[in-house]
Short mmCIF file of C-alpha atoms and ligand atoms in Angstrom, two decimals:
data_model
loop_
_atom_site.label_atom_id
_atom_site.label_comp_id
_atom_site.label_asym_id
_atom_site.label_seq_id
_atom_site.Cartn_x
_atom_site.Cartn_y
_atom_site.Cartn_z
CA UNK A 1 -19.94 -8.20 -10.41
CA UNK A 2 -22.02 -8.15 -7.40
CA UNK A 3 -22.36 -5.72 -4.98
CA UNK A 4 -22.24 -5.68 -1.53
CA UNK A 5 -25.31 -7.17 -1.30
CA UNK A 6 -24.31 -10.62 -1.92
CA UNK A 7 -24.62 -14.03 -0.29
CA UNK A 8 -21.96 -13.93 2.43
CA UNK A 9 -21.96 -17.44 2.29
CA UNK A 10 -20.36 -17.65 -1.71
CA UNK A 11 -17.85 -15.28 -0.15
CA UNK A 12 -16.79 -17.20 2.37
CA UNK A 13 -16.56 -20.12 0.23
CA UNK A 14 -13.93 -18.44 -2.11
CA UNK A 15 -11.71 -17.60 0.35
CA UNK A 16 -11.60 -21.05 2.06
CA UNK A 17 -11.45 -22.88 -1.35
CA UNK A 18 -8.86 -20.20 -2.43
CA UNK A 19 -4.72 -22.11 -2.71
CA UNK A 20 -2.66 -18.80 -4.42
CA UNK A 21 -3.80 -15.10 -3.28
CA UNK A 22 -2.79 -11.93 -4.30
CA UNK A 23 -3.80 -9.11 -2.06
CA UNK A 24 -3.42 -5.88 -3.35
CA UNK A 25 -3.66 -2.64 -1.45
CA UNK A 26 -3.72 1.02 -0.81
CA UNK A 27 -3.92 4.29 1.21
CA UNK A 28 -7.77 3.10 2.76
CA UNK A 29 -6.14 0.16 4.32
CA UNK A 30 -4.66 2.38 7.03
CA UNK A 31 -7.33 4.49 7.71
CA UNK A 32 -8.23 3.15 10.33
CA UNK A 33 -4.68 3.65 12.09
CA UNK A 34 -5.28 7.06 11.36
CA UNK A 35 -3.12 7.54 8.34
CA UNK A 36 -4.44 9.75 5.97
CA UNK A 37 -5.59 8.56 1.96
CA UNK A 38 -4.52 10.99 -0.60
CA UNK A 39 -7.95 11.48 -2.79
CA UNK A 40 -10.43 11.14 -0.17
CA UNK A 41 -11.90 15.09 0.86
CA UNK A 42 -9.17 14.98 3.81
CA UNK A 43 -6.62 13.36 1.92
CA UNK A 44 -3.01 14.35 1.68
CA UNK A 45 -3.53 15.47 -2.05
CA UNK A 46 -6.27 18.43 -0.84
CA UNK A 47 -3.28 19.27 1.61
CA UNK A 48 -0.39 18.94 -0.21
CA UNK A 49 0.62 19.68 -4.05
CA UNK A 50 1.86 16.24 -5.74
CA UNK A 51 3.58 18.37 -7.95
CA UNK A 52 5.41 20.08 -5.29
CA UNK A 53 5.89 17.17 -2.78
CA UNK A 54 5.48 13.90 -5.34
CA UNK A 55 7.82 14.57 -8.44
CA UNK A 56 11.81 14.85 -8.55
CA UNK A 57 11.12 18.49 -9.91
CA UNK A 58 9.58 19.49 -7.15
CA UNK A 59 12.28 17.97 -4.84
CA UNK A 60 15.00 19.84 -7.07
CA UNK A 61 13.08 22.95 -6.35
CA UNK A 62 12.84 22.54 -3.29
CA UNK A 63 14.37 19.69 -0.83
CA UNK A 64 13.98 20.91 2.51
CA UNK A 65 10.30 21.40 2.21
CA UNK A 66 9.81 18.02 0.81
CA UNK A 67 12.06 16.53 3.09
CA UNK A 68 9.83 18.14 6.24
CA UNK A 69 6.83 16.94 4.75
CA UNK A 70 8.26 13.58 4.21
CA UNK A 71 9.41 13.99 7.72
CA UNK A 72 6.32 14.82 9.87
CA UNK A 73 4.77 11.64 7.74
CA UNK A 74 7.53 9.40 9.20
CA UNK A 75 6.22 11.02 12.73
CA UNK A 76 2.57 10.22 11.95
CA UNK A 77 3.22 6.58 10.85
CA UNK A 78 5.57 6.17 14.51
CA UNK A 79 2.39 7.08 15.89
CA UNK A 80 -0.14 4.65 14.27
CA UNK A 81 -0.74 1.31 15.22
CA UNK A 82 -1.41 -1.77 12.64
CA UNK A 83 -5.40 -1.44 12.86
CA UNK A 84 -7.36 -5.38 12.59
CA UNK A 85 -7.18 -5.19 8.90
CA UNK A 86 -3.59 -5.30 8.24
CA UNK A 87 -3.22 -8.10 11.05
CA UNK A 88 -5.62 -10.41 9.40
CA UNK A 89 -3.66 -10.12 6.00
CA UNK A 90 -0.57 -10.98 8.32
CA UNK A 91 -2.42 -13.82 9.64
CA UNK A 92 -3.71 -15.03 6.00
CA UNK A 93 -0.20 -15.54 4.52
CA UNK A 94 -0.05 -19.26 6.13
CA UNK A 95 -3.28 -20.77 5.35
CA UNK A 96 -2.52 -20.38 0.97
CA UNK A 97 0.26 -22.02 -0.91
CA UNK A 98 1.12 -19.12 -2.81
CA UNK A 99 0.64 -15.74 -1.37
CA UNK A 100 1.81 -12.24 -2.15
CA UNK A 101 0.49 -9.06 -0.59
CA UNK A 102 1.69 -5.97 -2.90
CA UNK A 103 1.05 -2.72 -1.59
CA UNK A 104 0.88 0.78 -2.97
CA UNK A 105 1.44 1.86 0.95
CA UNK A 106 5.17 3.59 2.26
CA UNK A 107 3.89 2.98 5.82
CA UNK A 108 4.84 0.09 7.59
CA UNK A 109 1.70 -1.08 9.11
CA UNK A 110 1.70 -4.29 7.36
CA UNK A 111 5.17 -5.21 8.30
CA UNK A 112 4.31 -4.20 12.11
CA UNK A 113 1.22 -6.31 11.72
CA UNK A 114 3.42 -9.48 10.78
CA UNK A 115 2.88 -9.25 7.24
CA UNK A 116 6.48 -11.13 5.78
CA UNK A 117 5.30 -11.97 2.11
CA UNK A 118 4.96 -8.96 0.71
CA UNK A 119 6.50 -6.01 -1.84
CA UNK A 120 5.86 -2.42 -1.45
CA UNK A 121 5.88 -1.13 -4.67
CA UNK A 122 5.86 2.47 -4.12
CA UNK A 123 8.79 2.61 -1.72
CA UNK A 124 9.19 2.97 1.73
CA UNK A 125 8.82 6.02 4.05
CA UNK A 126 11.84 4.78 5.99
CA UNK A 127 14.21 4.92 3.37
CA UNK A 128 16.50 7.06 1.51
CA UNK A 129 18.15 6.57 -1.49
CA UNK A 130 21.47 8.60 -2.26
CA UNK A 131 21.33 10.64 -5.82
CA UNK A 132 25.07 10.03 -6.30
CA UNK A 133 25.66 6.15 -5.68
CA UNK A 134 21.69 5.14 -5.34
CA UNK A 135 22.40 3.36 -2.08
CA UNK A 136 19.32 2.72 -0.16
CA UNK A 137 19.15 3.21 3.62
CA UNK A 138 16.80 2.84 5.88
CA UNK A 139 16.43 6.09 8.05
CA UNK A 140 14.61 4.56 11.56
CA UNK A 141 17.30 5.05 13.83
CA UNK A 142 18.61 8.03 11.97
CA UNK A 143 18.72 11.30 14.57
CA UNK A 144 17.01 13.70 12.27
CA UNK A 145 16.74 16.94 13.54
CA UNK A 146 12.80 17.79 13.93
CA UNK A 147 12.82 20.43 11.09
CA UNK A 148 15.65 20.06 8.20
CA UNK A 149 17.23 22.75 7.43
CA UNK A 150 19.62 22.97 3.51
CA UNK A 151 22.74 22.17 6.05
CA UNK A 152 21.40 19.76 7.76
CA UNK A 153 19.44 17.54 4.82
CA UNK A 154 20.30 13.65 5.06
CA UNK A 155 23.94 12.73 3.45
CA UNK A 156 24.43 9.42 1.94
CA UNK A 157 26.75 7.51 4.50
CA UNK A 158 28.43 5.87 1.35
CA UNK A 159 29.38 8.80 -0.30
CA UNK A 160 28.36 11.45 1.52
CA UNK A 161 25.90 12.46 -1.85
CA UNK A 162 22.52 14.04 -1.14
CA UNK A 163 20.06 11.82 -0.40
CA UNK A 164 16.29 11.83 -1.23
CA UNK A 165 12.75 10.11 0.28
CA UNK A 166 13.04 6.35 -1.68
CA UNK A 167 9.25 6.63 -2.72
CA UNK A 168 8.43 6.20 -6.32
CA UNK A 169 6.95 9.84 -7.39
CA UNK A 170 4.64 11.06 -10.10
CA UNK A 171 6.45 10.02 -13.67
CA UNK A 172 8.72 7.44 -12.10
CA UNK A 173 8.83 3.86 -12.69
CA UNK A 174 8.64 1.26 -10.34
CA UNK A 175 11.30 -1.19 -9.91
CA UNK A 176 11.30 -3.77 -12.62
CA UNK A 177 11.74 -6.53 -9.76
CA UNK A 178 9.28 -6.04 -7.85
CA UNK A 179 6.95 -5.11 -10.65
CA UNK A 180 7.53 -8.66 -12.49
CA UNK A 181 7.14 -10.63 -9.12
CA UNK A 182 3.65 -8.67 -8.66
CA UNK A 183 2.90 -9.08 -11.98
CA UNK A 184 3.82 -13.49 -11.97
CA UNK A 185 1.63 -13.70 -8.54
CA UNK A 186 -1.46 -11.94 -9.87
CA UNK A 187 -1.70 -13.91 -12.94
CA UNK A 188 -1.05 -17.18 -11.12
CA UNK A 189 -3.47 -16.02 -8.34
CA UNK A 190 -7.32 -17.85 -7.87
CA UNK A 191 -8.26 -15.11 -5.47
CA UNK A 192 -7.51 -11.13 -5.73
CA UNK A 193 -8.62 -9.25 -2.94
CA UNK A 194 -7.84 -5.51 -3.34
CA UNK A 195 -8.09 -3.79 0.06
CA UNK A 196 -8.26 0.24 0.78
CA UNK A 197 -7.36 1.80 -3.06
CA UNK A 198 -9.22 3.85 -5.40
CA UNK A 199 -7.15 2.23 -8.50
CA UNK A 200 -6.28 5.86 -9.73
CA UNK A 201 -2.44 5.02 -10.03
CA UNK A 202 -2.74 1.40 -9.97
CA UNK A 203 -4.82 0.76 -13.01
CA UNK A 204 -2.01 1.26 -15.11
CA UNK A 205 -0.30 -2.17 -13.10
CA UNK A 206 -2.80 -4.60 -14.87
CA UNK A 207 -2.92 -6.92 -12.06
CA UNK A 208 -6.71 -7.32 -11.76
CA UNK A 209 -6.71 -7.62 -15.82
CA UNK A 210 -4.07 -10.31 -15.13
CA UNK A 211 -5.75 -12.20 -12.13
CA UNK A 212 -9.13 -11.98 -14.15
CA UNK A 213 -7.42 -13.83 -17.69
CA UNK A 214 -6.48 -16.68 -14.81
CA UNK A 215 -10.22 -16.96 -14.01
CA UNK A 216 -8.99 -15.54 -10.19
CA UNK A 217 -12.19 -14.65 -8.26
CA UNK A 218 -11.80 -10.73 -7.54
CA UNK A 219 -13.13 -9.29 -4.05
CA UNK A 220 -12.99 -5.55 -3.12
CA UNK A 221 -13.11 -3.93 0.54
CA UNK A 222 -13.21 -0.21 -0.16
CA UNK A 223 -16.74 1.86 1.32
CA UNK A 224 -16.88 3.70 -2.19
CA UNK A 225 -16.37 2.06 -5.76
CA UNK A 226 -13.72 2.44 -7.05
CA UNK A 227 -11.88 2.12 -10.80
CA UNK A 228 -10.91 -1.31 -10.10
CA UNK A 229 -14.85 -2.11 -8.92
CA UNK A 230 -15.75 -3.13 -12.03
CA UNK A 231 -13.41 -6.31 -11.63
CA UNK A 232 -14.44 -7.30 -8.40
CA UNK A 233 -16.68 -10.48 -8.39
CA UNK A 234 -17.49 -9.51 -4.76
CA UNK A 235 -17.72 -6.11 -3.55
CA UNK A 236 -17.65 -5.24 0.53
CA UNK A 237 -18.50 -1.71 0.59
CA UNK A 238 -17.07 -1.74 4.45
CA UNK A 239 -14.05 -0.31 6.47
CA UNK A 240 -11.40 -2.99 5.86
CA UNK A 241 -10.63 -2.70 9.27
CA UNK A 242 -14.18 -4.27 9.95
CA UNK A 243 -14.94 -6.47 7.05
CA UNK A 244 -11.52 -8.16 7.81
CA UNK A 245 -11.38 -9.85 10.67
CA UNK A 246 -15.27 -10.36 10.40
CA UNK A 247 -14.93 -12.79 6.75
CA UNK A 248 -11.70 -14.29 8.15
CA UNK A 249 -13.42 -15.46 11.70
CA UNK A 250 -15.95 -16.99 9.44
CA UNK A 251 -12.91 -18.75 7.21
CA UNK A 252 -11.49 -20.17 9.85
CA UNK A 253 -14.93 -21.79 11.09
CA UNK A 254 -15.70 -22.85 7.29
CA UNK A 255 -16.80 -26.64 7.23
CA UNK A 256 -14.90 -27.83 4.24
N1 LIG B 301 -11.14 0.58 4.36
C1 LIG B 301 -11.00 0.34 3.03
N2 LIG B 301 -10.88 1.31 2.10
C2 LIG B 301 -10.93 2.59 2.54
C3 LIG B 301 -11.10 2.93 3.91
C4 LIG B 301 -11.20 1.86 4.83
N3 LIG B 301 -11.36 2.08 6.14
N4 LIG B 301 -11.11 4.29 4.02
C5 LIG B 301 -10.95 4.77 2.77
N5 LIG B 301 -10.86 3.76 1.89
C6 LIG B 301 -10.64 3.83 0.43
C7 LIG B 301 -11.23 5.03 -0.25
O1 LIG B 301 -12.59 4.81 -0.57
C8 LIG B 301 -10.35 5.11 -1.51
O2 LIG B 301 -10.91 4.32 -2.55
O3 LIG B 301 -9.24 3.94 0.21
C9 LIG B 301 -9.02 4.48 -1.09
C10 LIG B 301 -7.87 5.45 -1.04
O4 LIG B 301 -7.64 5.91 -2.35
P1 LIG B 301 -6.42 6.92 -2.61
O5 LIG B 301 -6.49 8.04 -1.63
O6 LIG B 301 -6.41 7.23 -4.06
O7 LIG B 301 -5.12 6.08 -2.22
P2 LIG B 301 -4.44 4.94 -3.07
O8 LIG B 301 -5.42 4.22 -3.93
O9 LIG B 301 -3.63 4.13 -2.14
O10 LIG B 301 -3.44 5.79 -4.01
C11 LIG B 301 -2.52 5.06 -4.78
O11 LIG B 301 -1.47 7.13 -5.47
O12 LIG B 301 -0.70 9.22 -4.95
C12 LIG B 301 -0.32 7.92 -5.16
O13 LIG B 301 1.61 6.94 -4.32
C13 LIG B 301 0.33 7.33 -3.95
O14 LIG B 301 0.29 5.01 -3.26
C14 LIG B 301 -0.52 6.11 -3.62
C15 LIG B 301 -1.25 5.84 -4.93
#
């Protein structure tokens, strides 16, 4: 692997010569639209208790805080804005033949950015799913009240069954589905670029492993290393907001 100090040229090079990429990202992509990470020293894990506000048990014990913490995130993401990062993945998806961005992300920056080909495999902060019939519904328009109270916690509108935040907590799996279509793109992939993640949950996904065994050319854009460094080929140690837009430009000017 090298590290950031690398010819920006071979870089370039990769990503123009690239035909199937898998883009795989996390909290640090949407930094820079002011969305917290959770393991940085301001993240949402100093702030908040997974165990309390990131595992059923916690939601059994107790809903209505989770559901107001869940809440005042769905108020933070309204208020962010798709930063330059997440619109040059939207604007990458139509220059490859193959191309599947998977992110680890519930906001939805990349959609707002124009991203289409993509999976979210961690769920979705506008979404509840029901606890009786599993019904999934996406809460945007939904009138919640600013602070939930236990009378006033989302109902499903199937069944009228309590309803819960349809993100993937600690200890659950991910769906099968989405896992096996992330799973077919990075081992079909010739390019893996891994964007804003520290690989602490997503190790256990394999998808570098698999993009390496198909010889895929692996670039990082995180500041700090991270656990899924040691795969990357190339390593931008820059804001992905930055590094971004500034390789693409140069793409798009490559002389083939
Ligand atoms: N550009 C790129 N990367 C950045 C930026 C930035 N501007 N700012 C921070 N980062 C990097 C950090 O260096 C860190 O490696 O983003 C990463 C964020 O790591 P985490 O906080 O661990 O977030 P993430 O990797 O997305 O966590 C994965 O863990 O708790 C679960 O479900 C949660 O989806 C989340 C999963």
């Amino acid at each position: 692997m090298s590290n950031s100090i690398f010819l920006q040229k071979d870089l370039i090079e990769v990503f123009a010569k690239a035909k199937n990429v898998f883009v795989f990202t996390g909290a640090g992509a949407s930094k820079e639209s002011g969305l917290p990470t959770f393991r940085e020293i301001d993240g949402e894990w100093k702030r908040f208790d997974p165990m309390t506000f990131a595992t059923m048990e916690g939601f059994v014990h107790d809903p209505v805080l989770v559901w107001n913490m869940y809440r005042s995130r769905q108020k933070q993401i309204a208020q962010a804005q798709p930063n330059p990062g997440h619109i040059t993945l939207a604007c990458m998806e139509s220059f490859y033949s193959d191309f599947l961005l998977v992110t680890q992300n519930v906001d939805d920056l990349h959609e707002r950015a124009g991203s289409e080909k993509m999976v979210k495999i961690h769920g979705d902060a506008w979404q509840m799913r029901c606890l009786e019939c599993s019904g999934i519904f996406d809460v945007r328009d939904q009138d919640f009240p600013e602070e939930f109270v236990m009378e006033t916690l989302p109902k499903c509108p199937n069944c009228g069954g309590f309803c819960r935040p349809n993100i993937v907590w600690f200890g659950e799996y991910l769906c099968a589905e989405t896992l096996c279509l992330a799973t077919h793109h990075a081992s079909i992939c010739d390019l893996m670029i891994i964007v804003g993640t520290s690989g602490e949950v997503s190790n256990g996904y394999g998808f570098a492993e698999f993009a390496c065994d198909n010889g895929a050319k692996i670039v990082e854009i995180n500041p700090t290393e991270g656990l899924l460094t040691e795969y990357a080929d190339f390593w931008v140690a820059e804001p992905a907001g930055e590094a971004l837009p500034r390789i693409w430009g140069e793409v798009l000017s490559y002389e083939f």
